[in-house]
Short mmCIF file of C-alpha atoms and ligand atoms in Angstrom, two decimals:
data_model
loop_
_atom_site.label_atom_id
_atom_site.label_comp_id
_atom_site.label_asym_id
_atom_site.label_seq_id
_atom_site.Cartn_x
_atom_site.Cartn_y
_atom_site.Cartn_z
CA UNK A 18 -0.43 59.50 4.18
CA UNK A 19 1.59 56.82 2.29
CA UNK A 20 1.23 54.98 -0.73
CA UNK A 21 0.84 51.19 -0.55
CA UNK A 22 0.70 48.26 -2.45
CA UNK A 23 -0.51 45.15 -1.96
CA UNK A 24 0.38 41.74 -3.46
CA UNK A 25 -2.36 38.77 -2.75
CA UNK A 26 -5.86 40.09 -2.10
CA UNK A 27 -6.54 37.28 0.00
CA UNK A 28 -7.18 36.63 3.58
CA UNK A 29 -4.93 38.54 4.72
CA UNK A 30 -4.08 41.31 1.42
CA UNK A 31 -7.58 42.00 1.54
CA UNK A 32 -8.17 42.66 5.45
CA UNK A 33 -4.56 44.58 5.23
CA UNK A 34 -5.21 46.57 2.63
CA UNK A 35 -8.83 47.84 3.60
CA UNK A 36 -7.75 48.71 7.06
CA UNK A 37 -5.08 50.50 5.90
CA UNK A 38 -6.79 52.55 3.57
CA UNK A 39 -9.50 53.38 6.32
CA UNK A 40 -6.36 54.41 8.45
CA UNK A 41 -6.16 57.21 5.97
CA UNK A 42 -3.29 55.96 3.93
CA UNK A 43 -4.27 55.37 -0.38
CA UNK A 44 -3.98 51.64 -1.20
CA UNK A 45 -3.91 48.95 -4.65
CA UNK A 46 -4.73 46.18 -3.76
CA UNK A 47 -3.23 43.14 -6.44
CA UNK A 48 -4.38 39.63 -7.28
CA UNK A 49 -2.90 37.51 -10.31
CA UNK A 50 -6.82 36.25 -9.82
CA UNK A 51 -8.72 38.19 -12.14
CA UNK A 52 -12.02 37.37 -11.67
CA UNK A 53 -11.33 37.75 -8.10
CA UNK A 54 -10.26 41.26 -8.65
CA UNK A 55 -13.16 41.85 -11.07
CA UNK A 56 -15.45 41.03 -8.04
CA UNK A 57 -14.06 43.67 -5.90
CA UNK A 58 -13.90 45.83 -9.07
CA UNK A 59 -17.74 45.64 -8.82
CA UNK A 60 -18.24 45.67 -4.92
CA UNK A 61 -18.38 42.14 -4.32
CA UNK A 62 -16.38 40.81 -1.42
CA UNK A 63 -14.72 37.51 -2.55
CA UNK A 64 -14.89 36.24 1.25
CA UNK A 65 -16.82 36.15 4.11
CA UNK A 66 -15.75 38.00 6.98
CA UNK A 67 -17.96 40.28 9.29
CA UNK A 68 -17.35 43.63 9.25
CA UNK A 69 -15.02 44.08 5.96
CA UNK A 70 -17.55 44.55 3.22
CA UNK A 71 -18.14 48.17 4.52
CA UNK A 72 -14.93 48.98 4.89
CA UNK A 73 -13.95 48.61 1.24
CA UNK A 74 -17.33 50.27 0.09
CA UNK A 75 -16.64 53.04 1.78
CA UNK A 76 -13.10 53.27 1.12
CA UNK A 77 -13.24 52.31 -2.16
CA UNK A 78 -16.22 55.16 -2.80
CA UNK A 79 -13.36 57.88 -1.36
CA UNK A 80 -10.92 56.16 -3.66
CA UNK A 81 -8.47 55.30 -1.27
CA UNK A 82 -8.77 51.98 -2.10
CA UNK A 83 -8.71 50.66 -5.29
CA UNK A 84 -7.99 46.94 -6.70
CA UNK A 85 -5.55 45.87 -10.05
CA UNK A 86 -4.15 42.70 -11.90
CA UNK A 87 -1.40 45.87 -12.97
CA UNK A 88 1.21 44.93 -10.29
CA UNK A 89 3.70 47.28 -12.47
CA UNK A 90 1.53 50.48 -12.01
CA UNK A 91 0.69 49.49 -7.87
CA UNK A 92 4.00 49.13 -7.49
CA UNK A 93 5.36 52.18 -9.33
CA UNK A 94 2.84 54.29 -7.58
CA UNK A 95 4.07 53.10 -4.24
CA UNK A 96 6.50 53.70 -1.33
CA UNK A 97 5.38 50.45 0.47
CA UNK A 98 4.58 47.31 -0.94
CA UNK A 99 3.12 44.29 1.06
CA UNK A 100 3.66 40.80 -0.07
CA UNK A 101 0.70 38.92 1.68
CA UNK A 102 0.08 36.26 -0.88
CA UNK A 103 -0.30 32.50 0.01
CA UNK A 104 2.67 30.24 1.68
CA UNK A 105 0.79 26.82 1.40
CA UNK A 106 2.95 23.21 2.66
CA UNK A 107 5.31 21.89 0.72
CA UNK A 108 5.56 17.91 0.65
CA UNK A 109 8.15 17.76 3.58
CA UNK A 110 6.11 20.27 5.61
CA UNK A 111 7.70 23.13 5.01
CA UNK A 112 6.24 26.51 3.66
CA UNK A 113 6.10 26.61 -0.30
CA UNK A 114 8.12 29.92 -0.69
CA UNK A 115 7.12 30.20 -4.65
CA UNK A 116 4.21 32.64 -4.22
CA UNK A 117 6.42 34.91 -1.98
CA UNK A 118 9.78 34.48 -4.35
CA UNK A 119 7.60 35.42 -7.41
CA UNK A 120 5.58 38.33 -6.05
CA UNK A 121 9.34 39.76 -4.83
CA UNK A 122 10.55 39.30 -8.56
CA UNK A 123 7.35 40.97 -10.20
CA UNK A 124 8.36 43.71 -7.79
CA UNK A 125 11.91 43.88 -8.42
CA UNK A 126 10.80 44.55 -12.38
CA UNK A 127 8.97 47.27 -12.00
CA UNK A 128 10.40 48.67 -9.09
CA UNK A 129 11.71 52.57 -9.85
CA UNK A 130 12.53 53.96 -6.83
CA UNK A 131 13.08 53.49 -3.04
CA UNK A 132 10.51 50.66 -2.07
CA UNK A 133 9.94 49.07 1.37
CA UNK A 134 9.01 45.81 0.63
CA UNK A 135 6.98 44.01 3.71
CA UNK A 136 6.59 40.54 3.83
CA UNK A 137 3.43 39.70 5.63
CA UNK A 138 3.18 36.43 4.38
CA UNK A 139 3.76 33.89 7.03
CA UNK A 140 7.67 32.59 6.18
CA UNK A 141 10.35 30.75 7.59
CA UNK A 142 12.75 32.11 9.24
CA UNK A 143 15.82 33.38 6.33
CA UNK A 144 12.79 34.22 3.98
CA UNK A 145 13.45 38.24 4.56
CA UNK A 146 17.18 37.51 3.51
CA UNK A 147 15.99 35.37 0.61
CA UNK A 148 13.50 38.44 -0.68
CA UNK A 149 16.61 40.76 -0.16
CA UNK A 150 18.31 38.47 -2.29
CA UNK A 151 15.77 38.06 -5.74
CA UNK A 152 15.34 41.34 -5.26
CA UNK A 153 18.79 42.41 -6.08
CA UNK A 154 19.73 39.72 -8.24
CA UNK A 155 16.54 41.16 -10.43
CA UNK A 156 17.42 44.76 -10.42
CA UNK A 157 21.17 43.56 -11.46
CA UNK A 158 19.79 41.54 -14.28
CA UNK A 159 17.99 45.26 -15.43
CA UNK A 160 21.36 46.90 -15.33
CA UNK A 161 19.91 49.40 -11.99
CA UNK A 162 20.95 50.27 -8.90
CA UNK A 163 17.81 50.95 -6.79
CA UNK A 164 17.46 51.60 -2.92
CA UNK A 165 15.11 49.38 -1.02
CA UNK A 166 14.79 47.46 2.22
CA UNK A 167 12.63 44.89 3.27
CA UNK A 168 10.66 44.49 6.45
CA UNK A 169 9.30 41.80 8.28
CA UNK A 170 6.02 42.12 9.55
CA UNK A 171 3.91 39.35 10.41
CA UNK A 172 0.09 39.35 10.70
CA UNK A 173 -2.11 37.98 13.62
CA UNK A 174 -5.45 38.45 12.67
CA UNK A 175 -7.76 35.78 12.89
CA UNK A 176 -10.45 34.95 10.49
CA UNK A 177 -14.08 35.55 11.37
CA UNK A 178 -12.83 38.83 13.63
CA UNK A 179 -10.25 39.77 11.57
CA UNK A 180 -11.53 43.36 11.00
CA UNK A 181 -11.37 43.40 15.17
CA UNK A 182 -7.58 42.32 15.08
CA UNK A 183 -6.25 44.47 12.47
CA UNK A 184 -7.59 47.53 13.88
CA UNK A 185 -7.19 46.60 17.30
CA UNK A 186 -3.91 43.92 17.80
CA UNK A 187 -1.96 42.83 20.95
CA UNK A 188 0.99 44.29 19.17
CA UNK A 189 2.41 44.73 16.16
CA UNK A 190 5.81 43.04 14.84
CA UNK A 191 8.37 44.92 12.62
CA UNK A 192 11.50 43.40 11.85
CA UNK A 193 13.88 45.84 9.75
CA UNK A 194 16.99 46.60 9.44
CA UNK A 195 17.16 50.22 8.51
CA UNK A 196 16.23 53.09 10.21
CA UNK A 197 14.57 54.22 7.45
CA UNK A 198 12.22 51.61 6.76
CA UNK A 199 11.41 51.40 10.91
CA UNK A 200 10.55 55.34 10.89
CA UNK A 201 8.13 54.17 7.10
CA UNK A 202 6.32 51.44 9.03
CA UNK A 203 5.62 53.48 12.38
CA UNK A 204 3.63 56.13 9.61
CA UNK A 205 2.13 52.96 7.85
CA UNK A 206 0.89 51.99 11.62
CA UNK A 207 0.54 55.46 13.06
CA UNK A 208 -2.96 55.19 13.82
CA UNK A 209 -2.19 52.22 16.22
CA UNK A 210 0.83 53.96 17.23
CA UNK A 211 -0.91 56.84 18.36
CA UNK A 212 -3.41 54.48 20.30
CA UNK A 213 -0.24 53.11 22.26
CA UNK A 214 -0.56 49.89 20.75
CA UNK A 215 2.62 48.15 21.79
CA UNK A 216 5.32 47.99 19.04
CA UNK A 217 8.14 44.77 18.65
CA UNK A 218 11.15 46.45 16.74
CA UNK A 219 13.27 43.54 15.98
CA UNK A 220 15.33 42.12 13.31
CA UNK A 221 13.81 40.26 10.55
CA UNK A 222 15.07 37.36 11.81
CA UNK A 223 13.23 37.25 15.19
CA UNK A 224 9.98 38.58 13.36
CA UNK A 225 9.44 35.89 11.57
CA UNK A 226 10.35 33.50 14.16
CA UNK A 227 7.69 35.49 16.39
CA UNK A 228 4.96 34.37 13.74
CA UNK A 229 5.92 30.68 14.10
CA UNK A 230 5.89 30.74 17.98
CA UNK A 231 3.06 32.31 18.28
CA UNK A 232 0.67 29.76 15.85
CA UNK A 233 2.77 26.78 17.09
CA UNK A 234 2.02 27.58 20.62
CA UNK A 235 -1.55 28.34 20.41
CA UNK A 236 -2.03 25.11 18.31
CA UNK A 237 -0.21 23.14 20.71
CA UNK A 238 -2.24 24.68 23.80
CA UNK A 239 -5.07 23.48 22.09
CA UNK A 240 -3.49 19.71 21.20
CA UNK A 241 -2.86 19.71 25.30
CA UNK A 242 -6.65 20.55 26.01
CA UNK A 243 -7.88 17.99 23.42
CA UNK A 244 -5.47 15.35 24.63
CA UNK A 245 -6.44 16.07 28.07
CA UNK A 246 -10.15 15.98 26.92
CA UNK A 247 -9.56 12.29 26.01
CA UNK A 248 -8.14 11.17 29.39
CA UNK A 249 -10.44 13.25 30.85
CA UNK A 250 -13.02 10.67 29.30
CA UNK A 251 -11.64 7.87 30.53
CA UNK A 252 -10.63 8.40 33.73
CA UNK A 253 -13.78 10.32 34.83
CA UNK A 254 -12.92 14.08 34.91
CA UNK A 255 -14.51 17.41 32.81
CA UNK A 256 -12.30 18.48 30.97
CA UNK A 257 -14.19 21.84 30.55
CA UNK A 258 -14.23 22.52 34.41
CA UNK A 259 -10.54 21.91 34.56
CA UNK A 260 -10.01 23.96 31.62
CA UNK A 261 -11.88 26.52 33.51
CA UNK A 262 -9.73 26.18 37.08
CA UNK A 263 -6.53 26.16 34.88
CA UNK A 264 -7.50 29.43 32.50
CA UNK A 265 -8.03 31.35 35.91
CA UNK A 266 -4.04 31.01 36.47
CA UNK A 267 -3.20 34.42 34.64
CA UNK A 268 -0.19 32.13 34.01
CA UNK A 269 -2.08 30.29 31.52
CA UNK A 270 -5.11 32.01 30.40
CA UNK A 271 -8.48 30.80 29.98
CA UNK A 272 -7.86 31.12 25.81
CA UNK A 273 -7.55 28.20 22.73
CA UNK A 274 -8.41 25.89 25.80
CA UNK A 275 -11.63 24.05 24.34
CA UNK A 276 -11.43 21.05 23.85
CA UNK A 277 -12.87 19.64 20.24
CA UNK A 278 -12.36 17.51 17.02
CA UNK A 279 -8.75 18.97 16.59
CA UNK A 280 -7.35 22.71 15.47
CA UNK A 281 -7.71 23.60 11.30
CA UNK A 282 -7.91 26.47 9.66
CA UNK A 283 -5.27 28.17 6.95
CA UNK A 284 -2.35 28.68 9.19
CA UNK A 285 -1.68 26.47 12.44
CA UNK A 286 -1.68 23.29 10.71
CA UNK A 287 0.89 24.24 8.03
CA UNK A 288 2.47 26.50 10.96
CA UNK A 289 3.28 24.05 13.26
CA UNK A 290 4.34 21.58 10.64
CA UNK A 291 6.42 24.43 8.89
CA UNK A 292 8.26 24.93 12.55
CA UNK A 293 8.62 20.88 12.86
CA UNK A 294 10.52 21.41 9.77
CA UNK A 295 12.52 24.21 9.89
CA UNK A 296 13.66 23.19 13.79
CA UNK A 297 14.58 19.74 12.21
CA UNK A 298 16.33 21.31 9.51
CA UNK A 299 18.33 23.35 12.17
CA UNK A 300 19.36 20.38 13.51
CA UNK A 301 17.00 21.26 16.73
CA UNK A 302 13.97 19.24 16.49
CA UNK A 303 10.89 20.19 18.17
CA UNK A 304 9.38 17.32 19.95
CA UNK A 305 7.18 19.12 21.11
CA UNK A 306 5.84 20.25 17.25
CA UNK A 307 5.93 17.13 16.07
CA UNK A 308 3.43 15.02 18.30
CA UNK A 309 1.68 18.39 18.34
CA UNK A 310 1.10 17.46 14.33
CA UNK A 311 0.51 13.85 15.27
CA UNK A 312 -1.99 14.31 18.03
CA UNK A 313 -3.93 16.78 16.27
CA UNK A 314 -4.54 14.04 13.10
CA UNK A 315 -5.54 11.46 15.51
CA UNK A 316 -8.05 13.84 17.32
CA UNK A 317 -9.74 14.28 14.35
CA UNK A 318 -10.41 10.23 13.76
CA UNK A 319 -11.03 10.01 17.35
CA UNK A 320 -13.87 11.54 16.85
CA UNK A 321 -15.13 9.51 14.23
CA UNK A 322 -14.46 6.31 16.30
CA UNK A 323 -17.04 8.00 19.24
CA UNK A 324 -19.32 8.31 16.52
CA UNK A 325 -19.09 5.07 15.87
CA UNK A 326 -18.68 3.52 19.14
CA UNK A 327 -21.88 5.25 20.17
CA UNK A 328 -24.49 4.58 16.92
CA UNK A 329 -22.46 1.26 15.77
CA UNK A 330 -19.12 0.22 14.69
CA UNK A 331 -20.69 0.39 10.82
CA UNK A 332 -22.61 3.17 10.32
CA UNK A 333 -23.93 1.38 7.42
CA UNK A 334 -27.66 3.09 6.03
CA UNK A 335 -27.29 5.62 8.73
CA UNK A 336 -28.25 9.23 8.17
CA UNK A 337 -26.32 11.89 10.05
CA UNK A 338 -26.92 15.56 10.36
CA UNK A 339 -23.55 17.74 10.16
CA UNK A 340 -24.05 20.94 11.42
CA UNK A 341 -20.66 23.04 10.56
CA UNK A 342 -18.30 22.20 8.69
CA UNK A 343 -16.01 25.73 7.83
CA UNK A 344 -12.63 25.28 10.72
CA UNK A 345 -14.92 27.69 12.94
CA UNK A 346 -17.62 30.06 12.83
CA UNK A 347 -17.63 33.53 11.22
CA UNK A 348 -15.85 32.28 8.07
CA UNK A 349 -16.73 30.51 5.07
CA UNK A 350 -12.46 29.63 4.98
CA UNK A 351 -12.45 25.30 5.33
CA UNK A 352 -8.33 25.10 4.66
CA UNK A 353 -7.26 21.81 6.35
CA UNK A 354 -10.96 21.91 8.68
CA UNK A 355 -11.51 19.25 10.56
CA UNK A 356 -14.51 18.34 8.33
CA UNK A 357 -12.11 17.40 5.67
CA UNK A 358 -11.55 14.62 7.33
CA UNK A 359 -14.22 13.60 9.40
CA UNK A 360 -16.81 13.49 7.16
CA UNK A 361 -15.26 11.58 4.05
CA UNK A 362 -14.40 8.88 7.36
CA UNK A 363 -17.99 8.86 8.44
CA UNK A 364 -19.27 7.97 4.42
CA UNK A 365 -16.11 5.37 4.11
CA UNK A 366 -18.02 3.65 7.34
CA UNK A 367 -21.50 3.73 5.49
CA UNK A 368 -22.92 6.52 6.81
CA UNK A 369 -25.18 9.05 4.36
CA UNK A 370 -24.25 12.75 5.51
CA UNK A 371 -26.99 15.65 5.88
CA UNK A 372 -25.14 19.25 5.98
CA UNK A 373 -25.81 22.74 6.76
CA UNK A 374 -23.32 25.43 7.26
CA UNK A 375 -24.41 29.08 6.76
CA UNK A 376 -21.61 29.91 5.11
CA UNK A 377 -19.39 26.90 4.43
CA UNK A 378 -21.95 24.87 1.37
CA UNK A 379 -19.85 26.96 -1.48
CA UNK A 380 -16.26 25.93 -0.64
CA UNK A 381 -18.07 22.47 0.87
CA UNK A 382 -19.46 21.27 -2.29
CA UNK A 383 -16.28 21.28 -4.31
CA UNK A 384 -14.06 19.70 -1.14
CA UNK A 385 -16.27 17.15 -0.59
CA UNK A 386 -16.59 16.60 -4.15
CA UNK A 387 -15.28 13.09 -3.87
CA UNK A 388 -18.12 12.03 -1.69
CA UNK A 389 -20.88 13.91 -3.15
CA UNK A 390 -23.20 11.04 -4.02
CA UNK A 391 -22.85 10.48 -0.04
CA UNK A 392 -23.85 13.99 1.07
CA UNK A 393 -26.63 16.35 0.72
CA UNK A 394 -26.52 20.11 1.36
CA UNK A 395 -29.46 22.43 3.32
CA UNK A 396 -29.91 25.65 3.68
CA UNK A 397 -31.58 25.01 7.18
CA UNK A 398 -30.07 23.00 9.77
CA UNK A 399 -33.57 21.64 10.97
CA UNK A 400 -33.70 20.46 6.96
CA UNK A 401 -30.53 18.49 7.58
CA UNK A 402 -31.64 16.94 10.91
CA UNK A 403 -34.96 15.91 9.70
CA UNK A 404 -35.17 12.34 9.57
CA UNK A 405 -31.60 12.27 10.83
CA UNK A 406 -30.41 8.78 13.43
CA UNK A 407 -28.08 11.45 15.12
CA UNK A 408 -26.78 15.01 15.00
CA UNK A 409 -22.92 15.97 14.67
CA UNK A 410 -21.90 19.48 16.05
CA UNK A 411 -18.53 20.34 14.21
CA UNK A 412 -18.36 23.91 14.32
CA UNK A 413 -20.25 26.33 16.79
CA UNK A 414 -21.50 28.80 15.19
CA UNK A 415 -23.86 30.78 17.04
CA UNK A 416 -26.77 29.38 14.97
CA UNK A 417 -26.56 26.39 16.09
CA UNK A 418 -26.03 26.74 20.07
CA UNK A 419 -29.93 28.05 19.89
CA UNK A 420 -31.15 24.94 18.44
CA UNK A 421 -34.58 24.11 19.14
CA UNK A 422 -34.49 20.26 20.71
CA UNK A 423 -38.50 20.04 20.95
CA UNK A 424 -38.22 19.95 17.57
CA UNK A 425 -36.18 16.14 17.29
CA UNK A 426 -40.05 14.27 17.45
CA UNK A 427 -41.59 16.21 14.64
CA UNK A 428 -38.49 16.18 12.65
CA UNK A 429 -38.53 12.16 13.44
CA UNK A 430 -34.98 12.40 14.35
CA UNK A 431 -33.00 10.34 16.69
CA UNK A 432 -32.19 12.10 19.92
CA UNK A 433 -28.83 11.32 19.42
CA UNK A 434 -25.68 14.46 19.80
CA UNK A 435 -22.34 14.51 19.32
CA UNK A 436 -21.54 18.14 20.52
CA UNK A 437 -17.96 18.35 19.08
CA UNK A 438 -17.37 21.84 20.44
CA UNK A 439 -19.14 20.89 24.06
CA UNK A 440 -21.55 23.84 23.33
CA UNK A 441 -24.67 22.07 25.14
CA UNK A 442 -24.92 20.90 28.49
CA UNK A 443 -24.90 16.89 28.91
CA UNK A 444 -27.33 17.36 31.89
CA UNK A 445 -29.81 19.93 30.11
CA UNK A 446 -30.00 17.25 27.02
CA UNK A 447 -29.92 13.76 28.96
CA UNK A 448 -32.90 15.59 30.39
CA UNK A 449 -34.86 16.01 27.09
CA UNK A 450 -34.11 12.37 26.18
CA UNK A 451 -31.15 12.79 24.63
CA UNK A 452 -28.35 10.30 24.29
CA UNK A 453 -25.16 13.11 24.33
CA UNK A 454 -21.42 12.94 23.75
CA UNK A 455 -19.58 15.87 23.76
CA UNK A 456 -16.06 15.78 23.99
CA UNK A 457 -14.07 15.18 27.60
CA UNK A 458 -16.78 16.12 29.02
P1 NAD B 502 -5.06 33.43 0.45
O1 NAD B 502 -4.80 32.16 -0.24
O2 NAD B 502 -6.42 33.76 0.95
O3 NAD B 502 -4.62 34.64 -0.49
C1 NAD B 502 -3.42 34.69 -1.22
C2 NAD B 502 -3.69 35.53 -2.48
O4 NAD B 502 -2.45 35.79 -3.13
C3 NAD B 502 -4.57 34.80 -3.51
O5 NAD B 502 -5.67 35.64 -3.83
C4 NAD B 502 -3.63 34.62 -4.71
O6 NAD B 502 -4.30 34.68 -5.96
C5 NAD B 502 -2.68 35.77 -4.52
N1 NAD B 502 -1.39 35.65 -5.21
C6 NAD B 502 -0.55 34.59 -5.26
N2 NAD B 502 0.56 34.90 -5.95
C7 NAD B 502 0.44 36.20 -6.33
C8 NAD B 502 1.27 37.10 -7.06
N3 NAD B 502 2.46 36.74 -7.51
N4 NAD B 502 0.82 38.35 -7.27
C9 NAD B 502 -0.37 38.75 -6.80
N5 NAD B 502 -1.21 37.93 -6.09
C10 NAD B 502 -0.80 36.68 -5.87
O7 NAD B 502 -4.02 33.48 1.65
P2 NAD B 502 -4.20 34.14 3.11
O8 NAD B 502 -5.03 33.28 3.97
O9 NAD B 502 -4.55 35.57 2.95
O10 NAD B 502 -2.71 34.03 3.65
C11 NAD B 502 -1.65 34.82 3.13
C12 NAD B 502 -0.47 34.70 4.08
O11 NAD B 502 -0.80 35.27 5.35
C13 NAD B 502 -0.03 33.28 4.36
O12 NAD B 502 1.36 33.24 4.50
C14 NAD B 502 -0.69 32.98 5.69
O13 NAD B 502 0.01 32.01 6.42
C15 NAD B 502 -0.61 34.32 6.38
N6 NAD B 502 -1.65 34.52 7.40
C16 NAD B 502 -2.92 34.11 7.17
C17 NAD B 502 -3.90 34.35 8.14
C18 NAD B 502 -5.33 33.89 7.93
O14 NAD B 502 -6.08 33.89 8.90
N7 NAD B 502 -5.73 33.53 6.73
C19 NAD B 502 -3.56 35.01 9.33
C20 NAD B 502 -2.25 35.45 9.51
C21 NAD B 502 -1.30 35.20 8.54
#
């Protein structure tokens, strides 16, 4: 069993540190967020993400996991300590390495003994060395000489099945350059070792640049799909049959090919434009990233102007029904969601904006703050559609692929869609009266 701490009980701290303390190992999870940490103090999950709750119950109730704003008495009680706090844009683009810098610092001052220090915050490339660096500079300015190495180890999880990816990922990435730290991580992971989950031993160089390639790739498989989507349109084609045909080429894979309203989320938007960045700082731009970045802006207003093209160039007194606005389902996470810019768009054109989410209203009604007297919130999305000109499909959760259509004349809404996630079939709606626009399709 080992003793870990970790620093940033977010996203990613949180799902880490529960999943490692159900692995059997004894955990502290820290926040500078006190009220956050009060929360989990008192059994309240600060996020929504299937699955996790239990997992800290129940490893909280064996005390193997426990949370503190006390980074100096997590850290002194561990031989591992995760950095997993936020690394949000910059202005140029490129990750904002201040959370990561401090959280190595705070470290660094209380460290008092031999600490492997793993960086699962997503970082450029030279962030490990950088860590190394504050690190030592820190214990010099105490006047000690302390062992320690640090480890790169990126995380792939993906919100809404996070608890699924932790405990069950394609691989995991460890970038070290000590023998010692490798041999710490294999016990941290030993459960997955032991399940012959593959293992990338690398330096922690090529670790973090495995985190950027992987995001930047995925994001830009989904730019291609969305871009094709849009010719697909034009020229006649379904985009979602040739995604099909092409995802049965084991060479490409049938995955992140759905075409939509444009990628969001907490990590491939500031990924890619955090690799556009750090390849043009390397004096080897990315072309490829950047009209990745550039596409997937201009998908997002593309949509509007379907909207538009298809209920009228002003959407001036018209009432539209949003179902979805979180980046996708299973989360209540709306970083850089497509939403936040499609729907303050659709209220600068006129239009009055009817929402449901089932999870997204809390972090919704403080983003859309700025067009509030525009937008009303429902806790059903049958209350949102009522009396509705047209629905808008913008994230596809399961809730909504059930909807009940029979219901439009009651609800005196227009039979208008705008499936944004082509969950319906044009056909099966045209059928029921429907006027439907999905997207390539
Ligand atoms: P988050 O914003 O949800 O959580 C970060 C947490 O760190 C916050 O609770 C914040 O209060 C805390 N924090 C900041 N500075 C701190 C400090 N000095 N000491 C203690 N706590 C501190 O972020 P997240 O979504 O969990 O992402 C964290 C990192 O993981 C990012 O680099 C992200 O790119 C990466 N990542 C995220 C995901 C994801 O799906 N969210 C997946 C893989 C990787």
């Amino acid at each position: 069993m080992a003793h870990i701490a970790v620093i940033g009980t977010g996203y990613v701290g949180l799902v880490s540190g529960a999943l490692l303390s159900d692995f059997g190992h004894s955990v502290v999870c820290v926040d500078i967020d006190e009220k956050k940490i009060d929360a989990l103090k008192n059994g309240e999950i600060p996020i929504y993400e299937p699955g996790l709750e239990s997992v800290v119950r129940n490893n909280a109730y064996y005390k193997r996991l426990s949370f503190t704003t006390d980074i100096k008495e997590a850290v002194s009680t561990s031989e591992v300590v995760f950095i997993a706090v936020g690394t949000p844009p910059s202005d140029d683009g490129s990750a904002d390495l201040k959370y990561v810098l401090s959280a190595a610092t705070s470290i660094a001052e209380c460290m008092d003994g031999y600490k492997v220090v793993v960086d699962k915050s997503t970082v450029p490339v030279g962030t490990g060395q950088k860590v190394k660096a504050v690190i030592r500079e820190t214990l010099e300015k105490r006047g000690v000489n302390l062992p320690f190495d640090v480890v790169s180890n990126p995380e792939f999880l993906r919100e809404g099945s996070a608890v699924q990816d932790f405990t069950h990922p394609d691989r995991v990435v460890i970038g070290a350059e000590s023998e010692r730290a490798l041999e710490v991580m294999k016990d941290v992971y030993r459960v997955l070792f032991l399940n012959e989950t593959p293992f990338v031993e690398t330096d922690i160089e090529t670790a973090e640049m495995i985190k950027y390639a992987a995001n930047a790739f995925l994001a830009m498989k989904i730019t291609f799909i969305n871009e094709l989507a849009n010719v697909c349109e034009r020229v006649g084609a379904n985009v979602q049959k040739v995604a099909k045909a092409m995802g049965q080429d084991g060479r490409i894979s049938s995955k992140f090919l759905h075409a939509g309203p444009g990628y969001g989320g907490s990590c491939f938007p500031k990924d890619t434009r955090a690799l556009a960045q750090i390849a043009s700082a390397a004096g080897a731009p990315m072309r490829l990233m950047d009209a990745t970045v550039e596409a997937n802006e201009q998908q997002k207003l593309h949509m509007v102007d379907k909207i538009s093209s298809v209920l009228s160039s002003d959407l001036n007194g018209k009432k539209i029904a949003v179902l979805g606005v979180t980046f996708k389902p299973n989360t209540d996470d709306m970083r850089e969601a497509p939403s936040l810019v499609i729907l303050p768009e659709l209220v600068k054109r006129g239009a009055f904006l009817a929402v449901n989410d089932p999870q997204g209203s809390k972090e919704g009604e403080w983003r859309f703050q700025a067009i509030k007297d525009s937008l009303s919130w429902h806790e059903d999305p049958y209350e949102a559609i009522h009396g509705s000109d047209a629905t808008v499909i913008l994230t596809e959760w399961n809730q909504f692929r059930t909807l009940d259509f029979s219901r439009y004349d009651e609800l005196e809404a227009g039979k208008v869609l705008f499936d944004l996630r082509n969950i319906f079939s044009r056909t099966q709606l045209e059928a029921l009266g429907f006027t439907y626009t999905g997207v390539g399709v």
